[in-house]
Short mmCIF file of C-alpha atoms in Angstrom, two decimals:
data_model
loop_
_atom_site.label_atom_id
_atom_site.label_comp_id
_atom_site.label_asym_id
_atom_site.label_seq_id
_atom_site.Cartn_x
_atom_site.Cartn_y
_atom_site.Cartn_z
CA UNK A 1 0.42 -17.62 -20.90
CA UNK A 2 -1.34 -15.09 -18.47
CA UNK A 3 -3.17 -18.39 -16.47
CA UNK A 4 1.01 -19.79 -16.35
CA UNK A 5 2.29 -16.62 -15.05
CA UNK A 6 -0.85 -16.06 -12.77
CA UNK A 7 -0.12 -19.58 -11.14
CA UNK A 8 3.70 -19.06 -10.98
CA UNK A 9 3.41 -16.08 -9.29
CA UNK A 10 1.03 -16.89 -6.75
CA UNK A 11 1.86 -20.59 -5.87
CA UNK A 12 5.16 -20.77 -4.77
CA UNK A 13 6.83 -24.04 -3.38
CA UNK A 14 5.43 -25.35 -0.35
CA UNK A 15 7.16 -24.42 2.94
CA UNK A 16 5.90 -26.72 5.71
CA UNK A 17 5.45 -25.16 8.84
CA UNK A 18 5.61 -22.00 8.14
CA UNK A 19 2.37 -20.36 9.11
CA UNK A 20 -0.86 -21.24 10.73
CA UNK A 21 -3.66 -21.93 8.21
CA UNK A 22 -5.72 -18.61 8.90
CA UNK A 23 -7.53 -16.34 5.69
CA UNK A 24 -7.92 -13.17 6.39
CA UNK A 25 -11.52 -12.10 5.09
CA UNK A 26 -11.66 -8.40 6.89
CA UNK A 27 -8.47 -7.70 8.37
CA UNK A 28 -7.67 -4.14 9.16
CA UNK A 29 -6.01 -1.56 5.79
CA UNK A 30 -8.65 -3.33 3.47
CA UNK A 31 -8.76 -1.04 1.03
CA UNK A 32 -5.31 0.63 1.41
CA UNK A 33 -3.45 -3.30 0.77
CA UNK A 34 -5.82 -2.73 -2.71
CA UNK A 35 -5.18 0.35 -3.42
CA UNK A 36 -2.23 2.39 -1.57
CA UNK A 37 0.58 -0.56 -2.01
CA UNK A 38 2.54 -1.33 -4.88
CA UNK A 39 1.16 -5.45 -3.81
CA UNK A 40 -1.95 -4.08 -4.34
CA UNK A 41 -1.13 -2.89 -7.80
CA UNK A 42 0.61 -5.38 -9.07
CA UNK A 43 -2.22 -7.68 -8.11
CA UNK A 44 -5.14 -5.66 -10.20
CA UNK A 45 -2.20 -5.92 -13.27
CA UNK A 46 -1.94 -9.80 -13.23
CA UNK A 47 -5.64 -10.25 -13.61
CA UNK A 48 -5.70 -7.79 -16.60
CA UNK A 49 -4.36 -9.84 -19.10
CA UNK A 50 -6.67 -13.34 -17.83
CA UNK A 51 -9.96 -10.54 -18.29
CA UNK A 52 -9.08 -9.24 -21.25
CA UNK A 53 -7.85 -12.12 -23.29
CA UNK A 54 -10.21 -14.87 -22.17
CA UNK A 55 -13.13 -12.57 -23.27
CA UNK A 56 -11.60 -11.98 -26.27
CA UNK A 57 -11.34 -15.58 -27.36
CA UNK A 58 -14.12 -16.67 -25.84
CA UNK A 59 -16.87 -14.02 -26.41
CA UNK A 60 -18.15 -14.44 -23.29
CA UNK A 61 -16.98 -11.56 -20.95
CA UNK A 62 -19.36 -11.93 -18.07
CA UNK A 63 -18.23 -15.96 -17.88
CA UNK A 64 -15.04 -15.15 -18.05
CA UNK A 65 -14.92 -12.63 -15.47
CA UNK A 66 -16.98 -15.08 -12.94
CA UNK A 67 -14.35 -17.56 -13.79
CA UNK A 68 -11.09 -15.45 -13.04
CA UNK A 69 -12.90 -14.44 -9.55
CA UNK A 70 -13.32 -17.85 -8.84
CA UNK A 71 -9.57 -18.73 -9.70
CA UNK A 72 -8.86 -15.79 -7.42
CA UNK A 73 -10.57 -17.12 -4.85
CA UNK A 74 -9.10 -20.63 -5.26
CA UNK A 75 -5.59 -19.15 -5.46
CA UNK A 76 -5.92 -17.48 -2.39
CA UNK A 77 -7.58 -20.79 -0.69
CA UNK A 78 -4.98 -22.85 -1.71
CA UNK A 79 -2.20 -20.90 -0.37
CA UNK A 80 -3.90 -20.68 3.04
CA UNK A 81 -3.91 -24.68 3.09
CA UNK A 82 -0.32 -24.91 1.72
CA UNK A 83 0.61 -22.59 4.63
CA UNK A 84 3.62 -21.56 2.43
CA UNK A 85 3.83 -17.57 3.76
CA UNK A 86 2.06 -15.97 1.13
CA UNK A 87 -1.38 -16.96 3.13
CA UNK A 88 -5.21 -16.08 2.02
CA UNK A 89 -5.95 -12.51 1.76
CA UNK A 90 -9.61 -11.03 1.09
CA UNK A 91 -7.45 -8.16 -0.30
CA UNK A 92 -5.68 -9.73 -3.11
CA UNK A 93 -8.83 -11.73 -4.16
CA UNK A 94 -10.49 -8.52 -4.81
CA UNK A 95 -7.77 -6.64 -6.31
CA UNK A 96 -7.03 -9.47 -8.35
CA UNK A 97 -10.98 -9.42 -9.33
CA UNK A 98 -10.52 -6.13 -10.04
CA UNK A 99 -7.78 -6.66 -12.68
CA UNK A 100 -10.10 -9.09 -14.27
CA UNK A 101 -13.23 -6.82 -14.54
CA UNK A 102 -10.96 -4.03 -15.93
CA UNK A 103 -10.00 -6.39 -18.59
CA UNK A 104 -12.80 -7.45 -19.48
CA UNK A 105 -13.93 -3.74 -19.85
CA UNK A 106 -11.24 -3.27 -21.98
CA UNK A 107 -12.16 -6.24 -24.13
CA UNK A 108 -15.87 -5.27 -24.42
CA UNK A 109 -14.62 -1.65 -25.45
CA UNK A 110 -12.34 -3.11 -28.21
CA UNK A 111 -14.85 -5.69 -29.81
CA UNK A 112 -17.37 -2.77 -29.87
CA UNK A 113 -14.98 -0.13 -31.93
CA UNK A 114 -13.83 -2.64 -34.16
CA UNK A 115 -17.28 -3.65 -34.82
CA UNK A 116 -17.44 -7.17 -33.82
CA UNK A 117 -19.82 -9.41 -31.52
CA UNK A 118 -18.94 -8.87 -27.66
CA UNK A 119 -21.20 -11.84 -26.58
CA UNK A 120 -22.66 -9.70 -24.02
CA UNK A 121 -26.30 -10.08 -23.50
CA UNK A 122 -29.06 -11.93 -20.92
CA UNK A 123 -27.48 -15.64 -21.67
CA UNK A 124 -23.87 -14.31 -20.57
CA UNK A 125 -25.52 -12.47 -17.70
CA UNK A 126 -27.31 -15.89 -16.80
CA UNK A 127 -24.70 -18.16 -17.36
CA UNK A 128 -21.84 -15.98 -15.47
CA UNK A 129 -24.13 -16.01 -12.40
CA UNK A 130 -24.25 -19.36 -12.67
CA UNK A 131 -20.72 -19.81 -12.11
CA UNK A 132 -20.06 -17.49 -9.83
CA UNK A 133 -22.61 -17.97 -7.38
CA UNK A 134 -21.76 -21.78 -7.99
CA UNK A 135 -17.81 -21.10 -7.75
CA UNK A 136 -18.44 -19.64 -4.57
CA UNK A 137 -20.58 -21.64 -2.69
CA UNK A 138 -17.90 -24.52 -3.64
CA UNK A 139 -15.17 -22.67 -2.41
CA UNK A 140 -16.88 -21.22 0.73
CA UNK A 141 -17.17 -24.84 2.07
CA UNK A 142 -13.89 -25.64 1.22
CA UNK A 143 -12.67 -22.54 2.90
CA UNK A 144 -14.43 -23.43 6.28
CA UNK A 145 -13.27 -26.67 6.29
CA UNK A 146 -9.99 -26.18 5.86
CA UNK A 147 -8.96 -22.76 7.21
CA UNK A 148 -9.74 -20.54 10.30
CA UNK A 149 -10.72 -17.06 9.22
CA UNK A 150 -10.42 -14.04 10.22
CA UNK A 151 -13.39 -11.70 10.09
CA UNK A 152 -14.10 -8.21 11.10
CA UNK A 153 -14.76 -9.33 14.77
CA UNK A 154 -11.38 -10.78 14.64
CA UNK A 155 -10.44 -7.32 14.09
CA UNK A 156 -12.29 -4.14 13.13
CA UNK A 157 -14.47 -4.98 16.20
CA UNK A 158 -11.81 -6.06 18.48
CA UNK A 159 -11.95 -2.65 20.17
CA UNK A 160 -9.45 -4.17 23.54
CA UNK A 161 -5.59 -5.36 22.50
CA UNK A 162 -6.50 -8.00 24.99
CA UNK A 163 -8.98 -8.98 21.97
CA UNK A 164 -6.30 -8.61 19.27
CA UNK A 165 -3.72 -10.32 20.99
CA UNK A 166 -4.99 -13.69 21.25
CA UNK A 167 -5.71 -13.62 17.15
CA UNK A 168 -2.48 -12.95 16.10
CA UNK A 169 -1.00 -15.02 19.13
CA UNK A 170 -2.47 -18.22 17.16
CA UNK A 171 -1.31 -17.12 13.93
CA UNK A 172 2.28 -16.83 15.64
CA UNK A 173 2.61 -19.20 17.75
CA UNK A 174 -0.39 -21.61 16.30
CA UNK A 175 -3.20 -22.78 18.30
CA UNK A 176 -3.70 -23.91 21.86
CA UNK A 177 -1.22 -21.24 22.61
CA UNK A 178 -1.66 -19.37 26.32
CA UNK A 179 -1.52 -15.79 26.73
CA UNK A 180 -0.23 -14.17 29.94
CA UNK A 181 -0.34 -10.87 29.45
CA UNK A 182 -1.28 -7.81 27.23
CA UNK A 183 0.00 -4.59 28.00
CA UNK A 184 0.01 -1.22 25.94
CA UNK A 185 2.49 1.72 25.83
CA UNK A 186 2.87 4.29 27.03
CA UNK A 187 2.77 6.49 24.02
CA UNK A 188 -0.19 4.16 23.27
CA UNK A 189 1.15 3.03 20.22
CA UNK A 190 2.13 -0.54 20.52
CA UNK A 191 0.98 -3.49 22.63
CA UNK A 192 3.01 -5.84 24.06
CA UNK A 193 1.83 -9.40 24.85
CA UNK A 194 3.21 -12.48 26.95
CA UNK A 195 2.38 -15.97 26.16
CA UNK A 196 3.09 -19.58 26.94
CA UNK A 197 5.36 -19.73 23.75
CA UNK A 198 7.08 -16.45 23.96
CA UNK A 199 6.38 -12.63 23.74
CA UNK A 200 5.22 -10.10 20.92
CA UNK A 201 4.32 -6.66 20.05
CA UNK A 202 2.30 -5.14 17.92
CA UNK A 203 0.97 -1.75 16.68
CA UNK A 204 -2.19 -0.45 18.14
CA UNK A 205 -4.67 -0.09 16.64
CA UNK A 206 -3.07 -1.37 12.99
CA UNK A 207 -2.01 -4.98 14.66
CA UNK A 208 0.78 -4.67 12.48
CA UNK A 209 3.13 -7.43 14.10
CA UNK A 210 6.08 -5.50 15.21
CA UNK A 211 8.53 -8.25 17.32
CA UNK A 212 8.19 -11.40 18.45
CA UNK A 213 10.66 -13.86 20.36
CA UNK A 214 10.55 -17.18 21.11
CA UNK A 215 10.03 -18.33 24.91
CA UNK A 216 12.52 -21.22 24.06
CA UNK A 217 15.54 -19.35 22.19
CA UNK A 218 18.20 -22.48 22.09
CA UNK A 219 19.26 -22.85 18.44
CA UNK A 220 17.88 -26.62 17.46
CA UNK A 221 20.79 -28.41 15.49
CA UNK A 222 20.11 -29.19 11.39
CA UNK A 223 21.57 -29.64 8.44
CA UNK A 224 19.58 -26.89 6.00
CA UNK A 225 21.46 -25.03 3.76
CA UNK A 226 21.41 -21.35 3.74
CA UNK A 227 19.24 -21.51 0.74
CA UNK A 228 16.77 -23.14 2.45
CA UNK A 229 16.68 -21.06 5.58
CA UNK A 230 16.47 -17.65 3.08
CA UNK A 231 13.16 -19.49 1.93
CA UNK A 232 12.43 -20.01 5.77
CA UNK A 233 13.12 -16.48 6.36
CA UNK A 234 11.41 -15.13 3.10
CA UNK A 235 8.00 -17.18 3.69
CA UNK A 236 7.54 -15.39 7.12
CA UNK A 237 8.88 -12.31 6.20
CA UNK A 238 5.96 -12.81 3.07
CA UNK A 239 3.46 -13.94 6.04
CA UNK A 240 3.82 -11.07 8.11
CA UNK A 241 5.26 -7.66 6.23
CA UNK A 242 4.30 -8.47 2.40
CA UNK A 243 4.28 -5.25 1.46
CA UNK A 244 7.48 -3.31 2.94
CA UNK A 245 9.69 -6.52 1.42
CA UNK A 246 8.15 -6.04 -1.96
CA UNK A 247 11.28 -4.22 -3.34
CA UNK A 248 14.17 -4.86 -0.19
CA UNK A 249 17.30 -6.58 -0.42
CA UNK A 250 17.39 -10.02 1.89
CA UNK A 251 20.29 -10.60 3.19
CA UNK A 252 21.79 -13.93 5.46
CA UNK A 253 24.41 -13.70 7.79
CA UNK A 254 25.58 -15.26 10.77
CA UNK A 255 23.77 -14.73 14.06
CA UNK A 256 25.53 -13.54 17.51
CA UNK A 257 28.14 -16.34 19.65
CA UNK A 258 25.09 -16.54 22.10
CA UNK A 259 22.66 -17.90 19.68
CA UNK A 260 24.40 -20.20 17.02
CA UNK A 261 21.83 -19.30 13.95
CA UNK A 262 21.44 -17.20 11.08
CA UNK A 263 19.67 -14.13 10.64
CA UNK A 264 17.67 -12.69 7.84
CA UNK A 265 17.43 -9.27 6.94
CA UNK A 266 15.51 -6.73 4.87
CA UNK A 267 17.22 -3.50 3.70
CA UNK A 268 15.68 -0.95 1.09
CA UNK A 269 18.11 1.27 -0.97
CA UNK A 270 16.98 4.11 -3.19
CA UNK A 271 18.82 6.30 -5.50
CA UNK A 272 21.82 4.89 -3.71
CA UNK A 273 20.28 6.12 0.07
CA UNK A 274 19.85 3.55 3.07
CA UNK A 275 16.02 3.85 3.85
CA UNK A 276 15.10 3.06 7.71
CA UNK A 277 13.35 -0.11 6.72
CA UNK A 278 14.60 -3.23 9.59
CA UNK A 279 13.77 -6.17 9.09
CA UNK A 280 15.43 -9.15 10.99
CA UNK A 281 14.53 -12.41 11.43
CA UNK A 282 16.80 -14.86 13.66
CA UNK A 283 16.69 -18.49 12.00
CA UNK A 284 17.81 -21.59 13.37
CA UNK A 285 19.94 -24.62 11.35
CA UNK A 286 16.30 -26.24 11.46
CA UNK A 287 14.39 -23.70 10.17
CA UNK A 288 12.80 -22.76 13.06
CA UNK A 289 12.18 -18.75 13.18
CA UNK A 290 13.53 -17.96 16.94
CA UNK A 291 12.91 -13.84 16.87
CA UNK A 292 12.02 -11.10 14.58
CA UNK A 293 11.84 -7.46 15.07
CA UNK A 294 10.42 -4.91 11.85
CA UNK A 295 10.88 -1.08 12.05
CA UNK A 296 9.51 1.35 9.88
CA UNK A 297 8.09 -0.63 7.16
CA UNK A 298 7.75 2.28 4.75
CA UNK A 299 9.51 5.74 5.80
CA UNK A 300 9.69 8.64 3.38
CA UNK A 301 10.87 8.54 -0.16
CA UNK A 302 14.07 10.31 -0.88
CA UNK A 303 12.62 12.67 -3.29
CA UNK A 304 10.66 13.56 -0.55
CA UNK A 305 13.41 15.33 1.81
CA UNK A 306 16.02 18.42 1.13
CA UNK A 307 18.17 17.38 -1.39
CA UNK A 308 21.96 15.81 -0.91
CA UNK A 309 24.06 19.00 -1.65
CA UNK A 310 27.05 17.82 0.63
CA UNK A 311 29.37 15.88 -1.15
CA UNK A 312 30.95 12.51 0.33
CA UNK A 313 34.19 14.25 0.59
CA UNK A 314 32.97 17.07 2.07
CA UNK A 315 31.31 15.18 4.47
CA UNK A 316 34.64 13.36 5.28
CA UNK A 317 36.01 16.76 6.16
CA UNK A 318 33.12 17.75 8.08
CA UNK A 319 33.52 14.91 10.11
CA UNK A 320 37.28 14.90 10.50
CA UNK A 321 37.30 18.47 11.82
CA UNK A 322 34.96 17.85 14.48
CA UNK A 323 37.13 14.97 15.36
CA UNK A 324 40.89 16.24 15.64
CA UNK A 325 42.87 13.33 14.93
CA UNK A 326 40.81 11.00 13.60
CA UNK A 327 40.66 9.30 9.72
CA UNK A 328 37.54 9.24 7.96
CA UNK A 329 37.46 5.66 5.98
CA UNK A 330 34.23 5.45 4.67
CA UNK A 331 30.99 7.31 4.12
CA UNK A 332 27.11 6.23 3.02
CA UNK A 333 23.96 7.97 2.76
CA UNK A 334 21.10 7.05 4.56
CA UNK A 335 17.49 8.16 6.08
CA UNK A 336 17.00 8.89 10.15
CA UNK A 337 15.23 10.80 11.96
CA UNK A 338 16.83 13.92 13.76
CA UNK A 339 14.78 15.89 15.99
CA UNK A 340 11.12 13.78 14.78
CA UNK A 341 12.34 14.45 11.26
CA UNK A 342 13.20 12.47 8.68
CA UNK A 343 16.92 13.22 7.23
CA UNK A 344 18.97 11.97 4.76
CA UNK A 345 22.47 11.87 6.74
CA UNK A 346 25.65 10.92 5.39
CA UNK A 347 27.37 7.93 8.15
CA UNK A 348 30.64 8.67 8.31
CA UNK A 349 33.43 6.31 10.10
CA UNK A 350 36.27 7.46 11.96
CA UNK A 351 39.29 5.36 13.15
CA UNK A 352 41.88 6.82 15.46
CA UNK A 353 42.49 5.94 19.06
CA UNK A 354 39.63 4.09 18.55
CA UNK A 355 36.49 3.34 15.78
CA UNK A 356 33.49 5.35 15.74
CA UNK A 357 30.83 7.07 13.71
CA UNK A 358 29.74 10.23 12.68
CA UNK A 359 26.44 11.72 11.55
CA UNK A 360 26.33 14.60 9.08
CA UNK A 361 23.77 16.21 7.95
CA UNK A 362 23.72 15.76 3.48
CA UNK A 363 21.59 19.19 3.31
CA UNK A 364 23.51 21.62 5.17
CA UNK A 365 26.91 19.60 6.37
CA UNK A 366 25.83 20.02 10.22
CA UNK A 367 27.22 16.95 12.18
CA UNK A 368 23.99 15.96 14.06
CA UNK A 369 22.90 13.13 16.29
CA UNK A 370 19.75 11.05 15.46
CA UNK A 371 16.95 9.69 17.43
CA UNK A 372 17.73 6.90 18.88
CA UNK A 373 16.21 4.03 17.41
CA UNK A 374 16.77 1.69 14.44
#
């Protein structure tokens, strides 16, 4: 039952199209994807179970560990060739290793309280190598024949966005693709890039993709149901922000009279609060992904900031007064930033001579105007 849920988890149906056939071996946040995301923790749990259970029944904890790395490994493999969003990651391989050696830990600790043979010894040492080292070398030749990787020159070393950009330029836009331009910021933050295909921008120096549009923006005609194009939308969502979509609610509406095609969002709600995560992605009725834009992929928790003491009423009446004449109609909470800093706000609308809305602040009923931004 842990192998079934293992392989239903991490091979989901095949997309085609989707993404470009890349593993990432040494991307940059490493460690933090193991250890500092909730992906990351969830990944080191599924692998408990297979290391503590097959050494257990088989007696053989060393083998068994060698063998869940190696079904890591191939998990992650196969994915990259399926292209289906979730794409090869060094980082869940080795979290998901991990998982597995902690089981097995667990398992060795439990046959030796209750007394009975662990199996450890020089021929599980032996024959573990064996199938690791042979695992490995099986599935390093099937990894460079079938997928580009990314190493640490790809990134850690790529000291010049003009490095960076042409990496994830091919991962966007696929290969042969031309770029044009790289430019950073200002603030020094982000780097925007022109190519052949369309433009981009990422964070500098996370290379966290931050927007993208299409050079050719006309809406192709299709027939896909808005089932399918969610999957469209999840799978590169999955590709490209895996961890901020983890627990956010997707969303697909209609896009704007200029560009006949869906779009797909990502919003995260806590303790009944709007949190600042955007994530949009513009879908055509062929499943082609046309835009996509991603803002604060994380922002502060809620328990994290002053406390709501203003009531939605009294935040109603806040609002009205300011206004003379105007009818609050609704309220909601939600998290912006107001002077740099984050605030949980109530967003209050206002009809009268005409519809607008109001900011006020849930801590200490100020009506205050935001930063601009998402």
């Amino acid at each position: 039952m842990s192998l079934l849920a293992e392989l239903v988890v991490t091979l989901p149906s095949f997309t085609p199209g989707s993404a470009q056939r890349v593993c990432n071996v040494a991307g940059p946040g490493l460690l933090h994807a193991i250890f500092a995301t909730a992906p990351g923790f969830l990944n080191i749990v599924m692998y408990v179970p297979l290391g503590l259970f097959g050494a257990l029944a088989f007696r053989r904890p060393l083998v068994n560990f060698a063998a869940c790395v190696n079904l890591a490994a191939a998990t992650e493999i196969f994915q990259g060739i399926m292209a289906n969003g979730r794409g090869c990651d060094a980082s869940t391989m080795a979290a998901n290793s991990l998982g597995a050696l902690i089981g097995a830990g667990i398992a060795i600790g439990w046959l030796k309280f209750s007394g009975s043979r662990t199996g450890l010894g020089r021929r599980d040492l032996v024959r573990g190598s064996f199938v690791l080292v042979a695992g490995m070398v099986f599935l390093s030749i099937v990894l460079a024949s079938t997928l580009h990787v990314l190493t640490g020159d790809d990134f850690v070393n790529k000291r010049k966005p003009s490095d960076l950009a042409p990496v994830l330029a091919g991962r966007l836009f696929g290969q042969g693709v031309q770029i044009k331009g790289v430019s950073l910021a200002k603030d020094g933050h982000s780097v925007t890039s022109a190519t052949d295909r369309g433009t981009f921008t990422f964070s500098w120096p996370t290379s966290q993709l931050l927007s993208f549009e299409s050079a050719d923006m006309h809406a192709e005609p299709g027939d896909l149901a808005d089932g399918e194009l969610a999957k469209r939308g999840s799978s590169f969502a999955q590709q490209w922000w895996p961890y901020a979509i983890k627990d956010a609610t997707p969303t697909l509406r209609p896009g704007s009279p200029e560009i006949p095609a869906r779009v797909f969002n990502y919003r995260r709600i806590r303790g009944g609060v709007l949190m600042p995560l955007r994530i949009d992605i513009t879908i055509d009725a062929s499943g082609r992904v046309l835009s996509a834009a991603a803002s604060d992929f994380l922002g502060p928790e809620p328990d994290g900031l002053p406390p709501a003491t203003v009531s939605m009423d009294e935040a109603k009446h806040g609002a009205e007064g300011a206004n003379p004449g105007a009818k609050a109609t609704n309220a909601f909470l939600l998290i912006k930033k107001v002077n740099d800093q984050w605030r949980t706000l109530w967003a209050v609308n206002l009809s009268g001579s005409k519809t607008f809305g109001v900011f006020v602040d849930a801590a200490s009923g100020e009506i205050v105007t935001p930063d601009k931004g998402p």
